[in-house]
Short mmCIF file of N, CA and C in Angstrom, two decimals:
data_model
loop_
_atom_site.label_atom_id
_atom_site.label_comp_id
_atom_site.label_asym_id
_atom_site.label_seq_id
_atom_site.Cartn_x
_atom_site.Cartn_y
_atom_site.Cartn_z
N UNK C 30 54.20 169.16 64.34
CA UNK C 30 54.43 168.41 65.19
C UNK C 30 55.46 167.20 64.86
N UNK C 31 55.19 166.53 63.57
CA UNK C 31 56.27 165.85 63.14
C UNK C 31 57.75 166.20 63.18
N UNK C 32 57.86 167.63 62.75
CA UNK C 32 59.34 167.90 62.78
C UNK C 32 59.93 168.26 64.24
N UNK C 33 58.79 168.60 65.15
CA UNK C 33 59.21 168.80 66.29
C UNK C 33 59.69 167.62 67.29
N UNK C 34 58.80 166.49 66.91
CA UNK C 34 59.04 165.28 67.35
C UNK C 34 60.57 164.70 67.11
N UNK C 35 60.75 164.98 65.55
CA UNK C 35 61.99 164.60 65.10
C UNK C 35 63.32 165.48 65.90
N UNK C 36 63.15 166.60 65.97
CA UNK C 36 64.03 167.40 66.85
C UNK C 36 64.34 166.73 68.07
N UNK C 37 63.20 166.51 69.01
CA UNK C 37 63.06 166.09 70.32
C UNK C 37 63.87 164.67 70.48
N UNK C 38 63.78 163.90 69.48
CA UNK C 38 63.98 162.50 69.41
C UNK C 38 65.72 162.68 69.15
N UNK C 39 66.08 163.44 68.41
CA UNK C 39 67.38 163.83 67.75
C UNK C 39 68.43 163.93 69.23
N UNK C 40 67.98 164.61 70.25
CA UNK C 40 68.59 165.00 71.48
C UNK C 40 68.54 164.16 72.77
N UNK C 41 67.92 163.16 72.65
CA UNK C 41 67.69 162.12 73.93
C UNK C 41 68.80 161.49 73.97
N UNK C 42 69.28 161.17 75.38
CA UNK C 42 70.24 160.39 75.75
C UNK C 42 69.75 158.97 76.17
N UNK C 43 70.42 157.87 75.93
CA UNK C 43 69.93 156.56 76.05
C UNK C 43 69.70 156.30 77.79
N UNK C 44 68.77 155.46 77.81
CA UNK C 44 68.59 155.13 79.32
C UNK C 44 68.68 153.65 79.52
N UNK C 45 68.80 152.95 78.41
CA UNK C 45 69.17 151.41 78.49
C UNK C 45 69.24 151.27 76.85
N UNK C 46 70.23 150.05 76.94
CA UNK C 46 70.64 149.70 75.29
C UNK C 46 69.56 149.79 74.60
N UNK C 47 69.67 150.72 73.24
CA UNK C 47 68.82 150.16 72.28
C UNK C 47 67.19 151.10 72.44
N UNK C 48 67.06 151.55 73.62
CA UNK C 48 65.65 152.22 73.71
C UNK C 48 66.06 153.61 74.44
N UNK C 49 65.48 154.79 73.71
CA UNK C 49 65.43 155.99 74.17
C UNK C 49 64.11 156.70 74.57
N UNK C 50 64.33 157.32 75.68
CA UNK C 50 62.83 157.72 76.48
C UNK C 50 62.94 158.92 76.86
N UNK C 51 61.80 159.70 76.83
CA UNK C 51 61.48 161.13 77.27
C UNK C 51 60.39 161.08 77.89
N UNK C 52 60.12 161.49 79.31
CA UNK C 52 58.80 161.44 80.18
C UNK C 52 58.56 162.96 80.08
N UNK C 53 57.25 163.25 80.18
CA UNK C 53 56.61 164.55 80.41
C UNK C 53 55.49 164.41 81.28
N UNK C 54 55.28 164.61 82.38
CA UNK C 54 54.31 164.50 83.20
C UNK C 54 53.34 165.73 83.21
N UNK C 55 52.18 165.61 82.93
CA UNK C 55 51.01 166.34 83.30
C UNK C 55 50.17 166.05 84.27
N UNK C 56 49.03 166.95 84.34
CA UNK C 56 48.02 166.62 85.38
C UNK C 56 47.32 165.28 85.38
N UNK C 57 46.96 164.96 84.34
CA UNK C 57 46.39 163.81 84.03
C UNK C 57 46.76 162.75 83.22
N UNK C 58 48.09 162.87 82.64
CA UNK C 58 48.54 161.93 81.72
C UNK C 58 50.02 161.68 81.91
N UNK C 59 50.52 160.60 81.72
CA UNK C 59 52.26 160.46 81.54
C UNK C 59 52.47 160.13 80.27
N UNK C 60 53.47 160.97 79.69
CA UNK C 60 53.45 160.65 78.15
C UNK C 60 55.21 160.28 77.96
N UNK C 61 55.39 159.47 77.17
CA UNK C 61 56.59 158.86 76.86
C UNK C 61 57.09 158.78 75.49
N UNK C 62 58.21 159.36 74.96
CA UNK C 62 58.54 159.17 73.53
C UNK C 62 59.66 158.25 73.56
N UNK C 63 59.40 157.06 72.73
CA UNK C 63 60.23 156.13 72.73
C UNK C 63 60.90 156.03 71.41
N UNK C 64 62.14 156.05 71.47
CA UNK C 64 62.98 155.80 70.25
C UNK C 64 63.74 154.49 70.51
N UNK C 65 63.40 153.39 69.39
CA UNK C 65 63.70 152.22 69.66
C UNK C 65 64.64 151.91 68.41
N UNK C 66 65.99 151.65 68.83
CA UNK C 66 67.03 151.17 67.59
C UNK C 66 66.51 149.87 66.94
N UNK C 67 67.13 149.76 65.70
CA UNK C 67 66.64 148.74 64.81
C UNK C 67 67.27 147.38 65.66
N UNK C 68 66.27 146.49 65.28
CA UNK C 68 66.57 145.09 65.93
C UNK C 68 66.44 145.10 67.54
N UNK C 69 66.10 146.26 68.31
CA UNK C 69 65.88 146.05 69.75
C UNK C 69 64.68 145.46 69.89
N UNK C 70 64.85 144.92 71.21
CA UNK C 70 63.47 144.43 71.58
C UNK C 70 63.34 144.80 73.24
N UNK C 71 62.29 145.42 73.49
CA UNK C 71 61.51 145.82 74.91
C UNK C 71 61.09 144.81 75.44
N UNK C 72 61.99 144.00 76.44
CA UNK C 72 61.28 142.88 77.18
C UNK C 72 59.93 142.91 77.51
N UNK C 73 59.68 141.63 77.72
CA UNK C 73 58.10 141.51 78.09
C UNK C 73 58.04 141.80 79.62
N UNK C 74 56.97 142.61 79.48
CA UNK C 74 56.43 143.56 80.89
C UNK C 74 55.14 143.93 81.00
N UNK C 75 54.46 144.42 81.93
CA UNK C 75 53.28 144.74 81.95
C UNK C 75 53.39 146.24 82.81
N UNK C 76 51.82 146.76 82.51
CA UNK C 76 51.73 148.14 83.11
C UNK C 76 50.55 148.06 83.95
N UNK C 77 50.34 148.67 84.96
CA UNK C 77 49.18 148.63 86.03
C UNK C 77 47.77 149.45 85.42
N UNK C 78 48.00 150.05 84.19
CA UNK C 78 47.09 150.81 83.50
C UNK C 78 46.95 150.42 81.99
N UNK C 79 45.83 150.92 81.54
CA UNK C 79 45.85 150.71 80.00
C UNK C 79 46.71 151.85 79.32
N UNK C 80 47.22 151.30 78.25
CA UNK C 80 48.42 152.18 77.56
C UNK C 80 48.15 152.30 76.10
N UNK C 81 48.28 153.47 75.56
CA UNK C 81 48.17 153.93 74.02
C UNK C 81 49.44 154.17 73.63
N UNK C 82 49.74 153.65 72.29
CA UNK C 82 51.02 154.09 71.48
C UNK C 82 50.52 154.64 70.16
N UNK C 83 51.09 155.53 69.80
CA UNK C 83 50.98 155.93 68.32
C UNK C 83 52.60 155.86 67.47
N UNK C 84 52.34 155.35 66.54
CA UNK C 84 53.58 154.77 65.69
C UNK C 84 53.99 156.05 64.88
N UNK C 85 55.00 156.69 65.21
CA UNK C 85 55.64 158.03 64.57
C UNK C 85 56.14 157.41 63.25
N UNK C 86 57.27 156.49 63.51
CA UNK C 86 58.15 156.26 62.34
C UNK C 86 58.47 154.86 62.85
N UNK C 87 58.76 153.97 61.49
CA UNK C 87 59.09 152.64 61.61
C UNK C 87 57.98 151.57 61.76
N UNK C 88 58.38 150.39 62.07
CA UNK C 88 57.27 149.31 62.24
C UNK C 88 57.77 148.70 63.64
N UNK C 89 56.66 148.11 64.16
CA UNK C 89 56.49 147.69 65.45
C UNK C 89 55.78 146.41 65.66
N UNK C 90 56.38 145.34 66.35
CA UNK C 90 55.63 143.99 66.22
C UNK C 90 55.41 143.84 67.88
N UNK C 91 54.23 143.89 68.39
CA UNK C 91 53.95 143.48 69.72
C UNK C 91 53.71 142.28 69.93
N UNK C 92 54.33 141.55 71.06
CA UNK C 92 53.97 140.09 71.33
C UNK C 92 53.49 140.11 72.42
N UNK C 93 52.19 139.48 72.27
CA UNK C 93 51.38 139.25 73.64
C UNK C 93 50.79 137.81 73.62
N UNK C 94 50.37 137.04 74.65
CA UNK C 94 49.78 135.96 74.45
C UNK C 94 50.41 135.04 73.47
N UNK C 95 51.64 135.13 73.07
CA UNK C 95 51.92 134.02 72.13
C UNK C 95 51.86 134.40 70.65
N UNK C 96 51.06 135.80 70.47
CA UNK C 96 51.12 135.99 69.04
C UNK C 96 51.46 137.40 68.87
N UNK C 97 52.26 137.67 67.75
CA UNK C 97 52.68 138.78 67.13
C UNK C 97 51.95 139.84 66.33
N UNK C 98 51.81 141.02 66.54
CA UNK C 98 51.09 141.96 65.70
C UNK C 98 51.95 142.80 65.27
N UNK C 99 51.71 143.00 63.72
CA UNK C 99 52.68 144.20 63.41
C UNK C 99 51.87 145.48 63.16
N UNK C 100 52.56 146.64 63.43
CA UNK C 100 52.06 147.96 63.25
C UNK C 100 52.88 148.94 62.57
N UNK C 101 52.66 149.77 61.92
CA UNK C 101 53.40 150.56 61.06
C UNK C 101 52.94 151.95 61.51
N UNK C 102 53.75 152.93 60.65
CA UNK C 102 53.64 154.47 61.02
C UNK C 102 52.25 154.87 60.82
N UNK C 103 51.58 155.48 61.68
CA UNK C 103 50.19 156.04 61.60
C UNK C 103 49.32 155.08 62.24
N UNK C 104 49.68 154.01 62.97
CA UNK C 104 48.66 153.14 63.61
C UNK C 104 48.93 153.40 65.24
N UNK C 105 47.73 153.12 65.62
CA UNK C 105 47.53 153.47 67.30
C UNK C 105 47.62 151.76 67.67
N UNK C 106 48.32 151.74 68.84
CA UNK C 106 48.30 150.32 69.53
C UNK C 106 47.58 150.65 71.07
N UNK C 107 46.69 149.87 71.29
CA UNK C 107 45.99 149.53 72.64
C UNK C 107 46.65 148.48 73.39
N UNK C 108 47.28 148.71 74.56
CA UNK C 108 47.61 147.51 75.34
C UNK C 108 46.83 147.71 76.92
N UNK C 109 46.12 146.92 76.92
CA UNK C 109 45.21 146.76 78.33
C UNK C 109 46.14 146.70 79.39
N UNK C 110 45.68 146.91 80.83
CA UNK C 110 46.32 146.82 81.90
C UNK C 110 46.48 145.38 82.34
N UNK C 111 47.92 145.34 82.87
CA UNK C 111 48.17 143.78 83.29
C UNK C 111 48.28 143.03 82.30
N UNK C 112 48.24 142.97 81.14
CA UNK C 112 48.81 142.19 80.15
C UNK C 112 50.24 142.18 79.53
N UNK C 113 51.09 140.85 79.91
CA UNK C 113 52.20 140.81 79.29
C UNK C 113 52.41 140.99 77.94
N UNK C 114 53.33 141.84 77.74
CA UNK C 114 53.77 142.18 76.04
C UNK C 114 55.18 142.40 76.09
N UNK C 115 55.66 142.34 74.77
CA UNK C 115 57.02 142.78 74.65
C UNK C 115 57.00 143.62 73.28
N UNK C 116 57.89 144.61 72.74
CA UNK C 116 57.97 145.17 71.69
C UNK C 116 59.11 145.12 70.70
N UNK C 117 58.97 144.63 69.53
CA UNK C 117 60.20 144.40 68.59
C UNK C 117 60.30 145.09 67.52
N UNK C 118 61.38 145.80 67.53
CA UNK C 118 61.74 146.69 66.25
C UNK C 118 61.89 145.89 64.93
N UNK C 119 60.95 145.74 64.28
CA UNK C 119 61.10 144.97 62.94
C UNK C 119 61.88 145.52 61.80
N UNK C 120 62.44 146.64 62.01
CA UNK C 120 62.96 147.39 60.77
C UNK C 120 64.05 148.40 61.12
N UNK C 121 63.92 149.62 60.47
CA UNK C 121 64.89 150.74 61.08
C UNK C 121 64.26 151.47 62.04
N UNK C 122 64.74 152.80 62.58
CA UNK C 122 64.34 153.06 63.58
C UNK C 122 62.94 153.38 64.05
N UNK C 123 62.61 153.00 65.27
CA UNK C 123 61.26 153.03 65.62
C UNK C 123 60.80 154.28 66.56
N UNK C 124 59.92 154.97 66.45
CA UNK C 124 59.50 156.03 67.13
C UNK C 124 57.96 155.74 67.84
N UNK C 125 57.66 155.89 69.08
CA UNK C 125 56.47 155.64 69.67
C UNK C 125 56.16 156.85 70.45
N UNK C 126 55.02 157.27 70.23
CA UNK C 126 54.37 158.09 71.46
C UNK C 126 53.45 157.46 72.03
N UNK C 127 53.81 157.25 73.67
CA UNK C 127 53.07 156.35 74.37
C UNK C 127 52.50 156.99 75.71
N UNK C 128 51.14 157.02 75.91
CA UNK C 128 50.46 157.80 76.82
C UNK C 128 49.34 156.93 77.75
N UNK C 129 49.37 157.33 79.00
CA UNK C 129 48.47 156.52 79.89
C UNK C 129 47.90 157.59 81.14
N UNK C 130 46.66 157.18 81.39
CA UNK C 130 46.00 158.20 82.44
C UNK C 130 46.66 157.96 83.79
N UNK C 131 46.94 158.87 84.49
CA UNK C 131 47.32 158.77 85.95
C UNK C 131 46.34 157.88 86.84
#
């Protein structure tokens, strides 16, 4: 699976500066593979549903409620619905698998 993800990520076009995404829609879940360049920041935003992320590569810092929490390869990140947060790539290339229930 890890090699398949690397192959998928290598072919993704950018959809905004420093962040690459691929969306696959299933019957019950939306899935996004996020490739975030070094030192890039995903600005503060919310989701109207609970979101889960798995860190495939790199390290992420999630800022929420004025606090930053670090996550590394192999960690799961849970973001509750309607909670403001931002994502900071604190090192090399960051790859996240993100999914949420429709």
